[in-house]
Short mmCIF file of N, CA and C in Angstrom, two decimals:
data_model
loop_
_atom_site.label_atom_id
_atom_site.label_comp_id
_atom_site.label_asym_id
_atom_site.label_seq_id
_atom_site.Cartn_x
_atom_site.Cartn_y
_atom_site.Cartn_z
N MET L 1 82.00 28.52 49.01
CA MET L 1 80.75 28.05 49.57
C MET L 1 79.64 29.01 49.13
N SER L 2 78.56 28.45 48.63
CA SER L 2 77.44 29.28 48.20
C SER L 2 76.76 29.92 49.41
N SER L 3 76.00 30.96 49.16
CA SER L 3 75.27 31.63 50.24
C SER L 3 74.31 30.67 50.93
N ASP L 4 73.60 29.85 50.15
CA ASP L 4 72.68 28.88 50.75
C ASP L 4 73.42 27.87 51.62
N ALA L 5 74.56 27.38 51.13
CA ALA L 5 75.36 26.42 51.91
C ALA L 5 75.88 27.06 53.18
N ALA L 6 76.31 28.32 53.10
CA ALA L 6 76.81 29.02 54.29
C ALA L 6 75.70 29.19 55.32
N HIS L 7 74.51 29.53 54.87
CA HIS L 7 73.40 29.69 55.81
C HIS L 7 73.00 28.35 56.43
N GLU L 8 73.03 27.29 55.66
CA GLU L 8 72.75 25.97 56.22
C GLU L 8 73.83 25.59 57.23
N PHE L 9 75.09 25.90 56.91
CA PHE L 9 76.19 25.60 57.83
C PHE L 9 75.98 26.32 59.16
N ILE L 10 75.69 27.62 59.12
CA ILE L 10 75.57 28.37 60.37
C ILE L 10 74.35 27.92 61.17
N ARG L 11 73.31 27.45 60.50
CA ARG L 11 72.16 26.87 61.22
C ARG L 11 72.58 25.58 61.94
N ARG L 12 73.35 24.74 61.25
CA ARG L 12 73.84 23.50 61.90
C ARG L 12 74.77 23.84 63.05
N PHE L 13 75.62 24.85 62.86
CA PHE L 13 76.54 25.26 63.91
C PHE L 13 75.76 25.78 65.13
N THR L 14 74.69 26.52 64.89
CA THR L 14 73.86 27.01 65.99
C THR L 14 73.25 25.84 66.75
N ASP L 15 72.80 24.82 66.04
CA ASP L 15 72.29 23.61 66.70
C ASP L 15 73.39 22.98 67.56
N PHE L 16 74.62 22.96 67.04
CA PHE L 16 75.74 22.40 67.78
C PHE L 16 76.02 23.18 69.06
N ILE L 17 76.11 24.51 68.99
CA ILE L 17 76.46 25.26 70.20
C ILE L 17 75.34 25.18 71.24
N ASN L 18 74.10 25.01 70.79
CA ASN L 18 73.01 24.86 71.74
C ASN L 18 72.97 23.47 72.37
N SER L 19 73.37 22.47 71.63
CA SER L 19 73.35 21.10 72.16
C SER L 19 74.65 20.73 72.86
N GLY L 20 75.76 21.30 72.40
CA GLY L 20 77.06 20.91 72.93
C GLY L 20 77.43 19.48 72.57
N ASP L 21 76.80 18.93 71.55
CA ASP L 21 77.02 17.54 71.15
C ASP L 21 78.46 17.34 70.66
N PRO L 22 79.28 16.59 71.41
CA PRO L 22 80.68 16.42 71.01
C PRO L 22 80.85 15.69 69.68
N LYS L 23 79.83 14.95 69.24
CA LYS L 23 79.92 14.26 67.95
C LYS L 23 79.87 15.24 66.78
N LEU L 24 79.22 16.39 66.98
CA LEU L 24 79.11 17.38 65.91
C LEU L 24 80.37 18.23 65.77
N ALA L 25 81.13 18.38 66.85
CA ALA L 25 82.30 19.26 66.83
C ALA L 25 83.25 18.95 65.68
N PRO L 26 83.70 17.70 65.49
CA PRO L 26 84.64 17.45 64.40
C PRO L 26 84.03 17.59 63.00
N GLU L 27 82.70 17.54 62.90
CA GLU L 27 82.05 17.75 61.61
C GLU L 27 82.05 19.21 61.19
N LEU L 28 82.08 20.11 62.18
CA LEU L 28 81.91 21.54 61.92
C LEU L 28 83.16 22.37 62.19
N VAL L 29 84.07 21.83 62.99
CA VAL L 29 85.23 22.59 63.45
C VAL L 29 86.51 21.88 63.01
N SER L 30 87.38 22.61 62.33
CA SER L 30 88.66 22.06 61.87
C SER L 30 89.57 21.76 63.06
N THR L 31 90.42 20.76 62.91
CA THR L 31 91.34 20.40 64.00
C THR L 31 92.31 21.53 64.32
N ASP L 32 92.57 22.42 63.36
CA ASP L 32 93.50 23.53 63.62
C ASP L 32 92.77 24.87 63.76
N ALA L 33 91.47 24.82 64.03
CA ALA L 33 90.68 26.05 64.19
C ALA L 33 91.15 26.83 65.41
N ILE L 34 91.02 28.15 65.33
CA ILE L 34 91.38 29.05 66.43
C ILE L 34 90.14 29.85 66.80
N PHE L 35 89.90 29.97 68.11
CA PHE L 35 88.75 30.70 68.63
C PHE L 35 89.20 31.82 69.54
N HIS L 36 88.85 33.04 69.17
CA HIS L 36 89.16 34.22 69.98
C HIS L 36 87.89 34.56 70.75
N ALA L 37 87.94 34.45 72.07
CA ALA L 37 86.75 34.70 72.88
C ALA L 37 87.11 35.55 74.09
N PRO L 38 86.21 36.45 74.49
CA PRO L 38 86.47 37.25 75.69
C PRO L 38 86.63 36.34 76.90
N GLY L 39 87.52 36.70 77.79
CA GLY L 39 87.71 35.95 79.02
C GLY L 39 88.65 34.77 78.92
N THR L 40 89.20 34.52 77.74
CA THR L 40 90.20 33.46 77.61
C THR L 40 91.55 34.12 77.39
N PRO L 41 92.56 33.73 78.16
CA PRO L 41 93.86 34.38 78.06
C PRO L 41 94.55 34.19 76.71
N ALA L 42 94.26 33.08 76.07
CA ALA L 42 94.83 32.80 74.74
C ALA L 42 93.74 32.14 73.92
N PRO L 43 93.84 32.22 72.61
CA PRO L 43 92.82 31.55 71.79
C PRO L 43 92.77 30.05 72.07
N LEU L 44 91.57 29.49 72.01
CA LEU L 44 91.39 28.05 72.12
C LEU L 44 91.47 27.48 70.71
N SER L 45 91.71 26.16 70.61
CA SER L 45 91.87 25.61 69.26
C SER L 45 91.19 24.25 69.12
N GLY L 46 90.78 23.99 67.88
CA GLY L 46 90.23 22.70 67.50
C GLY L 46 88.87 22.40 68.11
N PRO L 47 88.30 21.26 67.73
CA PRO L 47 87.00 20.86 68.27
C PRO L 47 86.99 20.79 69.80
N ASP L 48 88.07 20.25 70.38
CA ASP L 48 88.12 20.15 71.85
C ASP L 48 88.15 21.53 72.50
N GLY L 49 88.85 22.47 71.87
CA GLY L 49 88.89 23.84 72.38
C GLY L 49 87.52 24.49 72.36
N TYR L 50 86.76 24.23 71.29
CA TYR L 50 85.42 24.81 71.23
C TYR L 50 84.50 24.18 72.26
N LEU L 51 84.62 22.87 72.44
CA LEU L 51 83.83 22.20 73.47
C LEU L 51 84.20 22.72 74.86
N GLU L 52 85.49 23.03 75.07
CA GLU L 52 85.93 23.61 76.35
C GLU L 52 85.28 24.98 76.56
N LEU L 53 85.24 25.78 75.51
CA LEU L 53 84.61 27.09 75.60
C LEU L 53 83.12 26.95 75.96
N LEU L 54 82.43 26.04 75.30
CA LEU L 54 81.02 25.81 75.62
C LEU L 54 80.85 25.32 77.05
N ALA L 55 81.74 24.45 77.51
CA ALA L 55 81.66 23.94 78.88
C ALA L 55 81.88 25.06 79.89
N MET L 56 82.82 25.98 79.60
CA MET L 56 83.05 27.12 80.50
C MET L 56 81.79 27.96 80.61
N LEU L 57 81.15 28.23 79.48
CA LEU L 57 79.92 29.02 79.50
C LEU L 57 78.81 28.29 80.24
N ARG L 58 78.66 26.99 79.97
CA ARG L 58 77.58 26.23 80.63
C ARG L 58 77.83 26.06 82.12
N SER L 59 79.08 26.11 82.56
CA SER L 59 79.33 26.01 84.00
C SER L 59 78.84 27.26 84.73
N ALA L 60 78.77 28.38 84.04
CA ALA L 60 78.28 29.63 84.63
C ALA L 60 76.82 29.89 84.30
N PHE L 61 76.38 29.40 83.15
CA PHE L 61 75.01 29.63 82.65
C PHE L 61 74.51 28.31 82.06
N SER L 62 73.99 27.43 82.90
CA SER L 62 73.65 26.08 82.43
C SER L 62 72.59 26.08 81.34
N ASP L 63 71.80 27.14 81.27
CA ASP L 63 70.74 27.20 80.26
C ASP L 63 71.08 28.15 79.11
N VAL L 64 72.37 28.45 78.92
CA VAL L 64 72.76 29.39 77.85
C VAL L 64 72.21 28.92 76.51
N ARG L 65 71.74 29.87 75.74
CA ARG L 65 71.11 29.54 74.45
C ARG L 65 71.39 30.65 73.45
N TRP L 66 71.60 30.23 72.21
CA TRP L 66 71.80 31.17 71.11
C TRP L 66 70.67 30.99 70.11
N VAL L 67 70.16 32.10 69.60
CA VAL L 67 69.16 32.08 68.54
C VAL L 67 69.76 32.86 67.38
N LEU L 68 69.92 32.20 66.25
CA LEU L 68 70.47 32.85 65.06
C LEU L 68 69.45 33.85 64.54
N GLU L 69 69.83 35.12 64.53
CA GLU L 69 68.91 36.16 64.08
C GLU L 69 69.22 36.65 62.67
N GLU L 70 70.50 36.57 62.29
CA GLU L 70 70.89 37.06 60.96
C GLU L 70 72.27 36.51 60.63
N ALA L 71 72.48 36.21 59.37
CA ALA L 71 73.80 35.77 58.91
C ALA L 71 74.04 36.32 57.51
N VAL L 72 75.27 36.73 57.29
CA VAL L 72 75.69 37.23 55.99
C VAL L 72 76.95 36.46 55.61
N ALA L 73 76.96 35.94 54.39
CA ALA L 73 78.10 35.14 53.94
C ALA L 73 78.71 35.78 52.71
N GLU L 74 80.04 35.73 52.67
CA GLU L 74 80.77 36.19 51.49
C GLU L 74 82.04 35.35 51.38
N GLY L 75 82.16 34.62 50.29
CA GLY L 75 83.33 33.77 50.10
C GLY L 75 83.43 32.75 51.21
N ASP L 76 84.56 32.75 51.91
CA ASP L 76 84.81 31.78 52.98
C ASP L 76 84.50 32.36 54.37
N LYS L 77 83.76 33.46 54.43
CA LYS L 77 83.47 34.11 55.71
C LYS L 77 81.96 34.20 55.95
N ILE L 78 81.61 34.08 57.24
CA ILE L 78 80.22 34.25 57.67
C ILE L 78 80.21 35.20 58.86
N ALA L 79 79.35 36.19 58.81
CA ALA L 79 79.10 37.07 59.96
C ALA L 79 77.71 36.71 60.47
N ALA L 80 77.60 36.50 61.77
CA ALA L 80 76.32 36.09 62.34
C ALA L 80 75.97 36.95 63.55
N ARG L 81 74.68 37.24 63.66
CA ARG L 81 74.15 37.95 64.82
C ARG L 81 73.21 37.00 65.55
N PHE L 82 73.49 36.81 66.82
CA PHE L 82 72.72 35.90 67.65
C PHE L 82 72.04 36.67 68.77
N GLY L 83 70.88 36.19 69.19
CA GLY L 83 70.35 36.54 70.49
C GLY L 83 70.94 35.51 71.45
N MET L 84 71.47 35.95 72.56
CA MET L 84 72.11 35.05 73.52
C MET L 84 71.46 35.29 74.88
N SER L 85 71.10 34.21 75.57
CA SER L 85 70.46 34.36 76.87
C SER L 85 70.88 33.24 77.79
N GLY L 86 70.69 33.47 79.07
CA GLY L 86 71.00 32.46 80.06
C GLY L 86 70.78 32.98 81.47
N THR L 87 70.95 32.10 82.43
CA THR L 87 70.80 32.44 83.85
C THR L 87 72.11 32.11 84.55
N ASN L 88 72.61 33.04 85.35
CA ASN L 88 73.88 32.85 86.04
C ASN L 88 73.68 31.95 87.27
N ASP L 89 73.87 30.65 87.06
CA ASP L 89 73.69 29.68 88.14
C ASP L 89 74.99 28.97 88.51
N GLY L 90 76.12 29.52 88.08
CA GLY L 90 77.43 28.99 88.43
C GLY L 90 78.43 30.13 88.49
N SER L 91 79.60 29.86 89.01
CA SER L 91 80.64 30.89 89.12
C SER L 91 80.99 31.45 87.74
N PHE L 92 81.14 32.79 87.68
CA PHE L 92 81.48 33.44 86.41
C PHE L 92 82.51 34.52 86.69
N MET L 93 83.65 34.39 86.01
CA MET L 93 84.75 35.35 86.15
C MET L 93 85.14 35.51 87.63
N GLY L 94 85.11 34.40 88.36
CA GLY L 94 85.52 34.39 89.76
C GLY L 94 84.45 34.84 90.74
N ALA L 95 83.29 35.24 90.25
CA ALA L 95 82.21 35.70 91.13
C ALA L 95 81.20 34.57 91.34
N PRO L 96 80.61 34.51 92.53
CA PRO L 96 79.61 33.48 92.78
C PRO L 96 78.36 33.73 91.94
N PRO L 97 77.54 32.69 91.75
CA PRO L 97 76.32 32.86 90.94
C PRO L 97 75.36 33.86 91.58
N THR L 98 74.69 34.61 90.71
CA THR L 98 73.72 35.61 91.19
C THR L 98 72.29 35.14 91.01
N GLY L 99 72.07 34.13 90.17
CA GLY L 99 70.72 33.67 89.89
C GLY L 99 69.97 34.56 88.92
N LYS L 100 70.64 35.60 88.41
CA LYS L 100 69.99 36.54 87.50
C LYS L 100 70.17 36.12 86.04
N ALA L 101 69.18 36.47 85.24
CA ALA L 101 69.19 36.11 83.82
C ALA L 101 69.72 37.28 82.99
N PHE L 102 70.18 36.94 81.79
CA PHE L 102 70.60 37.97 80.84
C PHE L 102 70.05 37.63 79.46
N GLN L 103 69.96 38.66 78.64
CA GLN L 103 69.60 38.50 77.23
C GLN L 103 70.31 39.61 76.48
N VAL L 104 71.21 39.23 75.56
CA VAL L 104 72.03 40.20 74.83
C VAL L 104 72.14 39.80 73.36
N THR L 105 72.75 40.70 72.61
CA THR L 105 73.12 40.41 71.24
C THR L 105 74.58 39.97 71.23
N SER L 106 74.87 38.98 70.44
CA SER L 106 76.24 38.49 70.28
C SER L 106 76.54 38.43 68.79
N MET L 107 77.70 38.93 68.43
CA MET L 107 78.15 38.88 67.04
C MET L 107 79.29 37.87 66.96
N ALA L 108 79.38 37.19 65.85
CA ALA L 108 80.49 36.26 65.65
C ALA L 108 80.87 36.29 64.17
N PHE L 109 82.16 36.19 63.96
CA PHE L 109 82.71 36.20 62.60
C PHE L 109 83.48 34.91 62.41
N TYR L 110 83.15 34.18 61.37
CA TYR L 110 83.72 32.86 61.12
C TYR L 110 84.46 32.86 59.79
N LYS L 111 85.58 32.14 59.78
CA LYS L 111 86.29 31.85 58.53
C LYS L 111 86.23 30.34 58.35
N LEU L 112 85.87 29.90 57.14
CA LEU L 112 85.73 28.48 56.86
C LEU L 112 86.74 28.03 55.81
N SER L 113 87.11 26.77 55.90
CA SER L 113 87.94 26.13 54.89
C SER L 113 87.56 24.65 54.88
N GLY L 114 87.37 24.11 53.71
CA GLY L 114 86.99 22.70 53.60
C GLY L 114 85.67 22.39 54.28
N GLY L 115 84.78 23.37 54.35
CA GLY L 115 83.47 23.15 54.96
C GLY L 115 83.47 23.14 56.47
N LYS L 116 84.58 23.62 57.09
CA LYS L 116 84.66 23.64 58.55
C LYS L 116 85.18 25.00 59.00
N ILE L 117 84.88 25.33 60.25
CA ILE L 117 85.38 26.58 60.82
C ILE L 117 86.87 26.45 61.09
N VAL L 118 87.63 27.44 60.64
CA VAL L 118 89.06 27.50 60.94
C VAL L 118 89.39 28.68 61.85
N GLU L 119 88.46 29.63 61.97
CA GLU L 119 88.67 30.75 62.89
C GLU L 119 87.32 31.35 63.26
N GLU L 120 87.21 31.73 64.54
CA GLU L 120 86.02 32.43 65.02
C GLU L 120 86.45 33.57 65.91
N ARG L 121 85.78 34.70 65.75
CA ARG L 121 85.91 35.83 66.66
C ARG L 121 84.52 36.10 67.21
N GLY L 122 84.33 35.71 68.47
CA GLY L 122 83.04 35.88 69.13
C GLY L 122 83.02 37.16 69.95
N LEU L 123 81.95 37.94 69.78
CA LEU L 123 81.86 39.23 70.45
C LEU L 123 80.50 39.41 71.13
N PRO L 124 80.28 38.70 72.26
CA PRO L 124 79.04 38.94 72.98
C PRO L 124 79.11 40.31 73.67
N ASP L 125 77.97 40.88 73.98
CA ASP L 125 77.92 42.16 74.69
C ASP L 125 78.21 41.90 76.17
N MET L 126 79.50 41.79 76.48
CA MET L 126 79.93 41.42 77.83
C MET L 126 79.48 42.44 78.88
N LEU L 127 79.54 43.73 78.56
CA LEU L 127 79.12 44.73 79.54
C LEU L 127 77.66 44.52 79.93
N SER L 128 76.81 44.30 78.95
CA SER L 128 75.39 44.06 79.26
C SER L 128 75.19 42.78 80.05
N ILE L 129 75.94 41.73 79.72
CA ILE L 129 75.84 40.50 80.51
C ILE L 129 76.19 40.79 81.96
N LEU L 130 77.33 41.43 82.18
CA LEU L 130 77.78 41.71 83.55
C LEU L 130 76.80 42.61 84.29
N GLN L 131 76.22 43.58 83.60
CA GLN L 131 75.22 44.45 84.24
C GLN L 131 73.96 43.67 84.57
N GLN L 132 73.47 42.88 83.64
CA GLN L 132 72.21 42.17 83.85
C GLN L 132 72.30 41.11 84.93
N ILE L 133 73.47 40.50 85.10
CA ILE L 133 73.59 39.48 86.16
C ILE L 133 74.06 40.09 87.48
N GLY L 134 74.25 41.41 87.50
CA GLY L 134 74.53 42.10 88.76
C GLY L 134 75.98 42.20 89.16
N LEU L 135 76.91 41.93 88.25
CA LEU L 135 78.33 42.03 88.60
C LEU L 135 78.90 43.42 88.33
N VAL L 136 78.20 44.20 87.52
CA VAL L 136 78.59 45.59 87.22
C VAL L 136 77.33 46.43 87.39
N PRO L 137 77.43 47.58 88.06
CA PRO L 137 76.23 48.40 88.26
C PRO L 137 75.63 48.88 86.94
N GLN L 138 74.31 48.95 86.91
CA GLN L 138 73.59 49.51 85.77
C GLN L 138 73.75 51.03 85.81
N PRO L 139 73.79 51.67 84.65
CA PRO L 139 73.84 53.14 84.67
C PRO L 139 72.54 53.70 85.25
N SER L 140 72.68 54.82 85.96
CA SER L 140 71.48 55.39 86.58
C SER L 140 70.72 56.30 85.65
#
């Protein structure tokens, strides 16, 4: 995949994660894709697994949003840096909603095959999220 094609792909993928449009999932995500995400006991898989991951996030942060800030592509891999934000208006990690907002940096590493994601490793700044929404104390 060319660098231009990879950047166009990650822009489309960002539109997908922000919209949660189930019609886009099979266009962008391979049926055998694996997603490694914090807070999931085992990797999720396929388009339905990714939609499940988005639904879990939206149940805790209904306004969650990603802004693509930077992407680097090499061969079949893309590394992306996102600004991620949202408001905790639903249960998260077993805790009731706090109503507090967060804004963090999230990194994600994607492997593609056949023009679709076959693996993702998402690394949001979980400590900052937990601190900003009030589930973990801020350092003094």
